[in-house]
CSV table of C-alpha atoms in Angstrom, one decimal:
chain,number,residue,atom,x,y,z
A,2,UNK,CA,-0.1,-0.2,0.0
A,3,UNK,CA,1.5,3.2,-1.5
A,4,UNK,CA,1.9,6.1,1.3
A,5,UNK,CA,3.8,9.3,0.8
A,6,UNK,CA,1.8,12.2,-1.3
A,7,UNK,CA,1.8,12.1,-5.3
A,8,UNK,CA,1.5,15.8,-7.0
A,9,UNK,CA,1.4,16.2,-11.0
A,10,UNK,CA,1.6,19.6,-12.8
A,11,UNK,CA,-0.1,19.6,-16.1
A,12,UNK,CA,-1.2,22.8,-18.7
A,13,UNK,CA,-0.4,24.3,-21.7
A,14,UNK,CA,3.1,24.3,-23.5
A,15,UNK,CA,5.3,26.9,-21.8
A,16,UNK,CA,2.9,27.3,-18.8
A,17,UNK,CA,5.8,27.4,-16.2
A,18,UNK,CA,5.8,24.0,-15.0
A,19,UNK,CA,9.2,23.3,-14.8
A,20,UNK,CA,9.7,26.3,-13.0
A,21,UNK,CA,7.4,26.3,-10.5
A,22,UNK,CA,8.1,22.3,-10.1
A,23,UNK,CA,11.8,23.6,-8.8
A,24,UNK,CA,10.3,26.1,-6.7
A,25,UNK,CA,7.7,23.9,-5.1
A,26,UNK,CA,10.8,21.2,-4.5
A,27,UNK,CA,12.5,24.0,-2.7
A,28,UNK,CA,9.8,24.6,-0.8
A,29,UNK,CA,9.4,21.1,0.3
A,30,UNK,CA,13.3,20.7,1.1
A,31,UNK,CA,13.4,23.7,3.0
A,32,UNK,CA,10.6,22.4,5.2
A,33,UNK,CA,12.2,19.0,5.7
A,34,UNK,CA,9.9,17.1,3.2
A,35,UNK,CA,11.8,14.3,1.3
A,36,UNK,CA,10.8,15.2,-2.4
A,37,UNK,CA,11.4,13.0,-5.3
A,38,UNK,CA,11.2,15.4,-8.6
A,39,UNK,CA,10.3,13.5,-12.2
A,40,UNK,CA,8.7,13.6,-15.6
A,41,UNK,CA,6.9,12.1,-18.5
A,42,UNK,CA,7.9,10.7,-20.8
A,43,UNK,CA,10.9,10.1,-19.1
A,44,UNK,CA,12.2,9.8,-15.6
A,45,UNK,CA,14.1,6.7,-16.2
A,46,UNK,CA,16.5,5.2,-18.7
A,47,UNK,CA,13.8,3.7,-20.8
A,48,UNK,CA,11.6,6.5,-20.6
A,49,UNK,CA,14.3,9.3,-21.5
A,50,UNK,CA,14.8,6.9,-24.6
A,51,UNK,CA,11.2,7.0,-25.2
A,52,UNK,CA,11.1,10.8,-24.7
A,53,UNK,CA,13.7,11.5,-27.5
A,54,UNK,CA,11.2,9.6,-30.0
A,55,UNK,CA,8.0,11.2,-29.2
A,56,UNK,CA,9.3,14.6,-28.7
A,57,UNK,CA,12.1,14.7,-31.5
A,58,UNK,CA,11.3,12.4,-34.1
A,59,UNK,CA,12.0,13.8,-37.2
A,60,UNK,CA,12.7,11.0,-40.1
A,61,UNK,CA,11.0,10.5,-42.9
A,62,UNK,CA,8.2,8.8,-41.4
A,63,UNK,CA,6.0,10.7,-38.8
A,64,UNK,CA,5.3,9.2,-35.1
A,65,UNK,CA,1.5,7.5,-35.7
A,66,UNK,CA,-1.1,8.8,-33.3
A,67,UNK,CA,-1.6,5.4,-32.1
A,68,UNK,CA,2.2,5.0,-31.4
A,69,UNK,CA,2.4,8.1,-29.6
A,70,UNK,CA,0.0,6.9,-27.1
A,71,UNK,CA,1.5,3.5,-26.6
A,72,UNK,CA,5.0,5.1,-26.3
A,73,UNK,CA,3.8,7.3,-23.4
A,74,UNK,CA,1.9,4.5,-21.8
A,75,UNK,CA,5.2,2.5,-22.1
A,76,UNK,CA,7.3,5.1,-20.5
A,77,UNK,CA,4.6,5.5,-17.5
A,78,UNK,CA,4.5,2.0,-17.1
A,79,UNK,CA,8.5,1.6,-16.5
A,80,UNK,CA,8.2,5.1,-14.7
A,81,UNK,CA,5.7,3.7,-12.3
A,82,UNK,CA,7.4,0.6,-11.1
A,83,UNK,CA,11.0,2.1,-11.2
A,84,UNK,CA,10.5,5.3,-9.9
A,85,UNK,CA,7.0,7.1,-8.4
A,86,UNK,CA,5.6,3.7,-6.5
A,87,UNK,CA,9.2,3.2,-4.7
A,88,UNK,CA,9.4,6.8,-3.9
A,89,UNK,CA,5.7,6.6,-2.4
A,90,UNK,CA,6.0,3.8,-0.3
A,91,UNK,CA,9.2,5.2,0.8
A,92,UNK,CA,6.8,8.0,2.4
A,93,UNK,CA,8.4,10.7,-0.1
A,94,UNK,CA,6.3,13.3,-2.0
A,95,UNK,CA,6.3,13.0,-5.4
A,96,UNK,CA,6.3,15.8,-8.0
A,97,UNK,CA,5.8,14.7,-11.7
A,98,UNK,CA,5.7,16.9,-14.8
A,99,UNK,CA,2.6,15.7,-16.7
A,100,UNK,CA,1.1,12.2,-16.1
A,101,UNK,CA,-2.3,10.8,-17.3
A,102,UNK,CA,-4.1,14.2,-17.8
A,103,UNK,CA,-1.6,15.0,-20.4
A,104,UNK,CA,-2.6,11.8,-22.1
A,105,UNK,CA,-6.0,12.4,-22.2
A,106,UNK,CA,-5.7,15.7,-23.4
A,107,UNK,CA,-3.4,15.6,-26.1
A,108,UNK,CA,-3.9,12.0,-27.4
A,109,UNK,CA,-7.6,11.9,-26.4
A,110,UNK,CA,-9.4,15.2,-26.8
A,111,UNK,CA,-6.6,16.7,-29.1
A,112,UNK,CA,-5.7,13.7,-31.5
A,113,UNK,CA,-9.1,12.0,-31.0
A,114,UNK,CA,-8.0,8.5,-30.0
A,115,UNK,CA,-10.6,6.4,-28.3
A,116,UNK,CA,-10.9,8.2,-24.6
A,117,UNK,CA,-12.3,4.6,-23.2
A,118,UNK,CA,-9.3,2.4,-24.3
A,119,UNK,CA,-7.1,5.4,-23.0
A,120,UNK,CA,-8.7,5.2,-19.7
A,121,UNK,CA,-8.0,1.4,-19.5
A,122,UNK,CA,-4.1,2.1,-21.0
A,123,UNK,CA,-4.0,4.5,-18.3
A,124,UNK,CA,-5.0,2.4,-15.2
A,125,UNK,CA,-2.8,-0.6,-16.7
A,126,UNK,CA,0.4,1.4,-16.7
A,127,UNK,CA,-0.2,2.9,-13.4
A,128,UNK,CA,-1.1,0.0,-11.7
A,129,UNK,CA,-4.4,1.8,-11.0
A,130,UNK,CA,-2.6,4.7,-8.8
A,131,UNK,CA,-3.8,8.1,-9.3
A,132,UNK,CA,-2.5,11.7,-8.1
A,133,UNK,CA,-3.5,12.9,-4.8
A,134,UNK,CA,-3.0,16.5,-6.1
A,135,UNK,CA,-2.8,17.6,-9.7
A,136,UNK,CA,-2.3,21.5,-10.7
A,137,UNK,CA,-3.0,22.8,-14.1
A,138,UNK,CA,-1.1,25.8,-15.1
A,139,UNK,CA,-3.6,27.4,-17.1
A,140,UNK,CA,-2.4,29.6,-20.0
A,141,UNK,CA,-4.4,30.9,-23.2
A,142,UNK,CA,-2.9,29.3,-26.6
A,143,UNK,CA,-2.1,32.8,-27.7
A,144,UNK,CA,0.0,33.2,-24.6
A,145,UNK,CA,1.6,29.8,-24.8
A,146,UNK,CA,2.4,30.5,-28.5
A,147,UNK,CA,4.0,33.9,-27.5
A,148,UNK,CA,6.2,32.2,-25.2
A,149,UNK,CA,7.3,29.8,-27.7
A,150,UNK,CA,8.3,32.2,-30.0
A,151,UNK,CA,10.5,33.9,-27.5
A,152,UNK,CA,11.7,30.7,-26.7
A,153,UNK,CA,12.7,29.9,-30.2
A,154,UNK,CA,12.5,26.0,-29.8
A,155,UNK,CA,9.9,23.6,-30.5
A,156,UNK,CA,9.3,20.1,-30.1
A,157,UNK,CA,7.1,17.8,-32.6
A,158,UNK,CA,4.5,18.6,-29.9
A,159,UNK,CA,4.9,22.2,-29.3
A,160,UNK,CA,4.9,22.6,-33.2
A,161,UNK,CA,1.3,21.8,-33.4
A,162,UNK,CA,-0.8,24.3,-34.6
A,163,UNK,CA,-3.3,26.8,-32.5
A,164,UNK,CA,-6.4,24.8,-32.8
A,165,UNK,CA,-4.5,21.8,-31.6
A,166,UNK,CA,-3.1,23.7,-28.3
A,167,UNK,CA,-6.8,24.9,-28.0
A,168,UNK,CA,-8.3,21.5,-27.7
A,169,UNK,CA,-5.7,20.5,-25.3
A,170,UNK,CA,-6.7,23.6,-23.2
A,171,UNK,CA,-10.2,22.9,-23.3
A,172,UNK,CA,-9.7,19.5,-22.4
A,173,UNK,CA,-7.3,20.3,-19.2
A,174,UNK,CA,-10.4,22.8,-18.4
A,175,UNK,CA,-12.7,19.6,-18.5
A,176,UNK,CA,-11.1,17.6,-16.6
A,177,UNK,CA,-10.6,20.1,-13.7
A,178,UNK,CA,-14.7,20.6,-13.9
A,179,UNK,CA,-15.1,16.8,-13.5
A,180,UNK,CA,-12.8,16.1,-10.9
A,181,UNK,CA,-12.3,19.4,-8.4
A,182,UNK,CA,-11.3,17.6,-5.7
A,183,UNK,CA,-8.0,16.3,-7.4
A,184,UNK,CA,-7.6,19.0,-10.0
A,185,UNK,CA,-7.0,22.9,-9.3
A,186,UNK,CA,-6.5,25.3,-11.6
A,187,UNK,CA,-4.0,28.2,-11.3
A,188,UNK,CA,-3.3,30.8,-14.0
A,189,UNK,CA,0.2,31.3,-15.1
A,190,UNK,CA,-0.4,34.6,-16.7
A,191,UNK,CA,1.0,36.3,-13.3
A,192,UNK,CA,4.4,37.0,-11.9
A,193,UNK,CA,6.5,33.5,-10.9
A,194,UNK,CA,6.2,35.0,-7.2
A,195,UNK,CA,2.4,35.5,-7.3
A,196,UNK,CA,2.1,32.1,-8.9
A,197,UNK,CA,4.5,30.1,-6.8
A,198,UNK,CA,2.5,31.8,-3.6
A,199,UNK,CA,-0.9,30.4,-4.9
A,200,UNK,CA,0.6,26.9,-5.6
A,201,UNK,CA,1.8,26.7,-2.0
A,202,UNK,CA,-1.4,27.6,-0.6
A,203,UNK,CA,-3.2,25.2,-2.9
A,204,UNK,CA,-0.6,22.3,-1.7
A,205,UNK,CA,-1.3,23.1,1.7
A,206,UNK,CA,-5.0,22.9,1.6
A,207,UNK,CA,-4.8,19.7,-0.3
A,208,UNK,CA,-2.4,18.0,2.5
A,209,UNK,CA,-4.3,19.6,5.3
A,210,UNK,CA,-7.1,17.8,4.1
A,211,UNK,CA,-6.0,14.5,3.9
A,212,UNK,CA,-7.4,12.2,6.5
A,213,UNK,CA,-5.0,11.2,9.2
C-alpha cells in the first residue's frame, strides 16, 4: 500500500511547469520534506529514450498517433515501477511534470483517439494509482504561442497548430471541472512569485484535507 503524497503538474506548453516544480520542490526541502522530482515521458533510462522519440523524432515517416499513445504508456509503466511507486512507498512526496491527464488531453481530446481505451491503458500503466493532487497551470493558446516564439525552439508536439493547443487547453479545463477535488487550476499569467504563492497555498490546503 503506497503512502507518500503524489502531485502532478499539467498545463499548456510554456506555462511554467518546470519553473514552478523547482520552486515547489525547494519549498518542500526547506521544510524538511523528502521530495522526488520526475517527469513524463522520461524519469527512467528507458523513459528518456522514449522521450527522445515522441518529442523529437524527425525521420521520413512521422510518429503515428496510436504509436505516440502507446509510447507514452510504455514510458509511464516503467516510470511507475522504477521511480514513483518506490518513492511513495518510502513516504516521499513525488512531483511529476505531466502524467495521465496529459494523455487524456493530448492523445484523447486533441488527437481524437478512443477515450475508453485511453482510460484502460492509463489504469494498466499506473497500476491504478492516481495523483493525490493535480495542478493545472492555465495559459491561453495565444499566450503559450507568444512564449514559444520568444523561446525559439519547439518539439514536434509543441509545433502543432493553435487549434490543437486550444483543444488541449479545453480538455484540461474539462478534466478540472469533472474532478474538482483532485484537480486545481492556477493561472500562470501572473508573476512567478504570485503563481508560486498560489501553488503553495493550494498544496498546503490539499495536504491538510488528507485524513490522518
